[in-house]
Amino acid sequence: MKRILLTGAALAALNATPVFAQETLATVEERGILNCQVGLPTPGFYALAEDGTWSGMDVDLCRGVSAAIFGDPDKVEYQSVTSAVRFTALANAESDMLSRTTTWTAVRDTQLGLDFTTVNFYDGQGFLVPADSGITSALELDGGVICVLTGTTTELNLADYFRANEMSFTPVTNENVNVLVETYLGGGCDAYTNDKSGLAARRSAFPSPDEHILLPETVSKEPLGPVVRQGDDAWANLVRWVIFGMINAEELGVSSENVDEMATSTDPNIARLLGSEGNIGEGLGVKPTFMIDVIKMVGNYGELYEKHIGANTPIGIPREGTLNALWTEGGIIYAPPFR
Amino acid sequence: MTSIPELSDKTKQRGKLSRAIYDARIRSAIIQALTLFTVVALLFWLTRNTMINLQARNLSAGFGFLDVSAGFGIGFTLIPYKEGDTYLRVFAVGIMNTLLVAVVAIALSTVFGVLVGLARLSTNWIIAAVARSYVEIIRNTPLLLQIIAWYFGVFNLLPRPRQSMEITGGFVLNNRGFYLPGPVVEAGFTLWLGILAVSVIGAIALYIWAARRLERTGQSFPAILTGLGIVILVPLLAFLVLGSPLSWDMPELKGLNYVGGITVPPSFCALIVALSAYTSCFIAEIIRSGIQSVSKGQLEAAGALNLPANWTLRRVVMPQAMRVIIPPLISQYLNVTKNSSLAIAIGFPDLVSVWMNTSLNQSGRAIPIVAMTMGFYCAVSLSVSAVMNIYNKRVQLKER
Ligand SMILES: N[C@@H](CCC(=O)N[C@@H](CS)C(=O)NCC(=O)O)C(=O)O
């Protein structure tokens, strides 16, 4: 009897077509927690401290969304899964959003039931080699054994690059970045390849980071950004505009330190961003002053960058003169206006 | 003479119907048809539902992706594969790699398992104790742990390519893999293969003839020894006469790594060693219990007949022990095949790693990919157990 009941329940579960569309915000509010998917702990982007708290550039996007919804940046449950299963976990509604150095590609955007919101870091793929290997260019890697994460754009670019340059290679693959890095550090491969930001992040946690060098070549373009399920445009809007808000805040000079003073600013751009004029929040399903919370509790784009991955952090990715500088400073970090 | 009243047509029919219901054959046919119908309907409904759900989640479905280029490299392939080949090719590569692991691990664990099993029965207590500790320690540690320990604790710690351990004859070991000479086929090789086949068939024929003669006349003939002689000497001679139709491609350090010959990646080595060691423990126990299951009386009877020791083992003990050994052995062989999927932990490109993981993630086609993987494992399991069951039937007690 029990078995029949169980089978029945299983069948019922299969039959039920879960309603995903248009309900994410309501579901999150009701749950009181935002389920945000990050990767296996990676310094700078989604780092895990010993006391179990998460921090980093990508983590702060989750915190920003949480602040916008709840007025509290810490109503987040972080789900840490390997990159190989990230899209399945999101598509099956185990996560509400994914924020983990994920490259926006056509296949991912159109065939996996997912939607990319925007780009929060412009990156490209590079190679890390031991300094004592004497290798100074990726073109010297012919015949090399290359460590690469599975299920990434990295492994596809790797194959393309070697094919285009008529070189051969043997991939050593794993879905777990820790196993891969261990293999690389043990000398199991000639080079470790990933997004350059990822390489800098990993290297910062090596026992002796100076013994590894980043080769000069950038072999791909990797626009990284948060992803949501396809079909809930309102939810995608919220995630997207929280990030746009952070970028606009930097551009307008609004930071976590001065946001309280700025709240009474008469500059109409600032007033619209912080909700004293107009009501951008209404269309997003949050309160008019949601960006005050986001900026005060989390920060503007520039603050996040400098705090987590900037030149003065162990990751040390300089911002000046790169694509990730504001558009007003020669970069391409650019957000549509809050109006 | 009393006449029996004619049965009305209606009653006759009812009789037929009830007879049909009570007829076991017809009844079982009806039940089977109903079951079949239910299963088919269920499958249909499941598929339809899946399609609807996939659509609701904006996920692509179907098998159309199979002839799309996969675009990633694979570290070890038995069949030719290059970046840019299709997903279907990746599936084939994964299957071949999984089968290779299974076959090699089954062979090694059987040989080792038999040795350890016999050692456990040794009257020399040191040998027995060593065998026993081996079994107890390896059997009681999780396999995944052992695989990772072999990978990081042994193969990843080997010297780097420039300091490789060069074992004689073109065998090289370093932390990028185990390199061995690769055979290169030359003119005359097919002819040699033919000669090899003929001598093997000849040896088998000789063995059958000897067995028949033994039954007929009671005279024995050293067929195994002669057969081995034929199988080894004839091809060897032919090989020399044909001017060695096989040459060897030696691995050589060129640039960053060794090239040429056959390369076995560290992940394969770690997987095979761990899988074989682990499974051999279970096989050892199966062998031991199988042999111990043969009652002492049988041995004493053989002794009383003054049978030589190796005859006692071959003709009295083993045939009876086999009956106990085969069924659990089948499940061990199936376990090896399934356990080989732990390869993913150290990145050996077996079916689960390269198909269920990488391809699924790159293409997003979860349903067809999972279905194809399940289909493969199911087919392997069914065919292994079919073969073993046939063998099992043959060695079963025959009532005479
Ligand atoms: N951007 C690529 C690669 C992503 C990636 O590999 N991320 C690096 C950090 S930048 C990593 O180590 N990820 C580990 C993880 O996510 O578990 C993609 O989306 O496929």
XYZ file of C-alpha atoms in Angstrom, chain B residues 174-393:
220
model
C 56.093 10.438 -15.303
C 53.322 12.529 -13.791
C 51.740 13.145 -17.194
C 51.229 9.469 -17.776
C 52.624 6.074 -18.549
C 54.109 5.926 -22.038
C 54.649 2.677 -23.887
C 55.724 1.658 -27.354
C 52.850 1.638 -29.796
C 52.568 -1.159 -32.363
C 52.846 -0.090 -35.996
C 51.390 -2.566 -38.470
C 53.488 -3.336 -41.532
C 53.128 -5.428 -44.673
C 52.409 -9.098 -43.952
C 50.694 -8.451 -40.640
C 47.284 -9.661 -41.797
C 48.853 -12.882 -43.036
C 50.477 -13.333 -39.653
C 47.142 -12.730 -37.917
C 45.684 -15.485 -40.110
C 48.420 -17.891 -39.073
C 47.819 -17.002 -35.429
C 44.115 -17.715 -35.819
C 44.767 -21.072 -37.526
C 47.127 -22.185 -34.781
C 44.660 -21.208 -32.071
C 41.901 -23.149 -33.818
C 44.276 -26.076 -34.252
C 45.102 -26.101 -30.554
C 41.418 -26.042 -29.623
C 40.699 -28.889 -32.029
C 43.533 -30.870 -30.484
C 42.128 -30.274 -27.033
C 38.674 -31.468 -28.062
C 40.127 -34.532 -29.771
C 42.166 -35.352 -26.647
C 39.134 -34.987 -24.404
C 37.064 -37.313 -26.638
C 39.861 -39.861 -26.734
C 40.171 -39.757 -22.971
C 36.487 -40.524 -22.656
C 36.600 -43.287 -25.272
C 39.805 -45.066 -24.475
C 40.867 -43.741 -21.087
C 44.217 -42.742 -22.561
C 45.235 -39.191 -21.723
C 47.184 -36.912 -23.989
C 49.048 -33.763 -22.806
C 46.785 -31.564 -24.948
C 47.183 -28.374 -22.945
C 50.968 -28.465 -23.110
C 51.059 -29.374 -26.814
C 48.383 -26.790 -27.529
C 50.324 -24.054 -25.800
C 53.363 -25.094 -27.785
C 51.442 -24.738 -31.043
C 49.931 -21.401 -30.115
C 53.284 -19.933 -29.133
C 55.808 -21.568 -31.460
C 53.983 -21.451 -34.790
C 53.146 -17.706 -34.723
C 56.616 -16.935 -33.407
C 58.229 -18.769 -36.297
C 55.863 -17.168 -38.791
C 56.660 -13.761 -37.332
C 60.356 -14.254 -37.940
C 59.852 -15.756 -41.401
C 57.631 -12.808 -42.430
C 60.386 -10.434 -41.359
C 58.682 -8.964 -38.248
C 55.542 -7.438 -39.790
C 55.077 -5.281 -36.703
C 57.329 -2.462 -35.591
C 57.214 -0.247 -32.543
C 56.716 3.458 -32.256
C 58.800 4.581 -29.297
C 57.742 7.480 -27.047
C 60.252 10.307 -27.177
C 60.606 13.557 -25.247
C 59.770 16.325 -27.709
C 59.143 19.792 -26.390
C 56.987 19.736 -23.285
C 56.042 16.083 -23.249
C 56.685 12.636 -24.622
C 55.150 11.999 -28.014
C 54.686 8.794 -29.974
C 53.688 5.352 -28.751
C 50.737 4.899 -26.449
C 50.016 7.316 -23.618
C 48.058 6.170 -20.615
C 47.018 9.177 -18.512
C 47.580 9.166 -14.729
C 43.838 9.266 -14.161
C 43.484 5.934 -15.983
C 46.306 4.366 -13.984
C 44.863 5.564 -10.680
C 41.383 4.398 -11.613
C 42.514 0.947 -12.745
C 44.753 0.320 -9.742
C 42.119 1.447 -7.247
C 39.251 -0.338 -8.955
C 41.183 -3.591 -9.380
C 42.533 -3.605 -5.834
C 39.104 -2.897 -4.401
C 37.263 -5.477 -6.477
C 39.961 -8.114 -6.020
C 39.168 -8.181 -2.295
C 35.583 -9.115 -2.932
C 36.608 -11.650 -5.545
C 39.168 -13.139 -3.136
C 36.430 -13.689 -0.579
C 34.189 -15.235 -3.195
C 36.940 -17.634 -4.271
C 37.763 -18.538 -0.686
C 34.181 -19.220 0.299
C 33.621 -21.142 -2.924
C 36.497 -23.480 -2.265
C 35.603 -23.879 1.393
C 32.078 -24.788 0.422
C 33.285 -28.063 -1.066
C 32.882 -30.579 1.730
C 35.911 -32.287 3.205
C 34.395 -35.637 2.343
C 34.914 -34.923 -1.347
C 38.620 -34.374 -0.760
C 38.877 -37.498 1.318
C 37.093 -39.479 -1.372
C 39.481 -38.144 -3.982
C 42.361 -39.054 -1.707
C 40.996 -42.550 -1.254
C 40.914 -42.951 -5.039
C 44.545 -41.881 -5.022
C 43.884 -38.992 -7.450
C 46.903 -36.740 -7.952
C 46.645 -33.371 -6.181
C 46.179 -31.265 -9.299
C 43.441 -33.605 -10.512
C 41.708 -33.269 -7.192
C 41.728 -29.508 -7.614
C 40.798 -29.486 -11.285
C 38.302 -32.301 -11.455
C 36.806 -32.450 -7.979
C 37.090 -29.178 -6.117
C 36.843 -26.522 -8.830
C 33.733 -27.821 -10.632
C 31.848 -27.833 -7.352
C 33.299 -24.549 -6.106
C 32.419 -22.823 -9.377
C 28.755 -23.295 -8.685
C 29.123 -21.190 -5.549
C 31.536 -18.733 -7.132
C 29.851 -17.735 -10.367
C 26.694 -15.927 -9.201
C 28.411 -13.480 -6.817
C 31.201 -13.083 -9.350
C 28.640 -11.841 -11.875
C 27.561 -9.104 -9.550
C 31.172 -8.110 -8.879
C 31.792 -7.726 -12.604
C 28.706 -5.577 -12.892
C 29.861 -3.537 -9.910
C 33.189 -2.836 -11.590
C 31.414 -1.490 -14.629
C 29.196 0.743 -12.556
C 31.959 1.808 -10.161
C 34.080 2.868 -13.111
C 31.872 5.950 -13.285
C 33.751 7.267 -10.247
C 36.341 8.182 -12.884
C 34.747 11.603 -12.931
C 36.332 12.475 -9.596
C 39.804 12.448 -11.132
C 38.722 13.490 -14.596
C 39.215 10.313 -16.586
C 36.982 10.788 -19.648
C 34.661 7.829 -19.199
C 31.051 7.905 -20.367
C 29.690 9.619 -17.277
C 32.406 12.243 -17.234
C 32.521 13.069 -20.912
C 28.862 12.559 -21.736
C 26.656 12.948 -18.670
C 28.780 15.793 -17.398
C 30.637 17.714 -20.079
C 28.300 17.149 -23.019
C 25.206 17.661 -20.919
C 26.533 20.927 -19.651
C 27.750 22.196 -23.001
C 24.619 21.249 -24.920
C 21.987 21.514 -22.198
C 20.204 18.406 -23.556
C 19.681 16.707 -20.205
C 16.903 14.277 -21.064
C 18.326 12.602 -24.181
C 21.795 12.479 -22.643
C 20.659 10.905 -19.400
C 18.453 8.469 -21.309
C 21.313 7.399 -23.575
C 23.624 6.912 -20.606
C 21.077 4.812 -18.769
C 20.473 2.817 -21.918
C 24.164 1.999 -22.172
C 24.607 0.892 -18.568
C 21.423 -1.124 -18.774
C 22.580 -2.877 -21.939
C 25.958 -3.713 -20.428
C 24.420 -5.064 -17.246
C 21.928 -7.182 -19.114
C 24.466 -8.660 -21.498
C 27.055 -9.417 -18.809
C 24.480 -11.184 -16.700
C 23.116 -13.026 -19.745
C 26.558 -14.406 -20.589
C 27.294 -15.302 -17.003
C 23.912 -16.963 -16.604
C 24.556 -19.179 -19.596
C 27.860 -20.197 -18.088
C 26.212 -20.687 -14.718
C 23.663 -23.064 -16.240
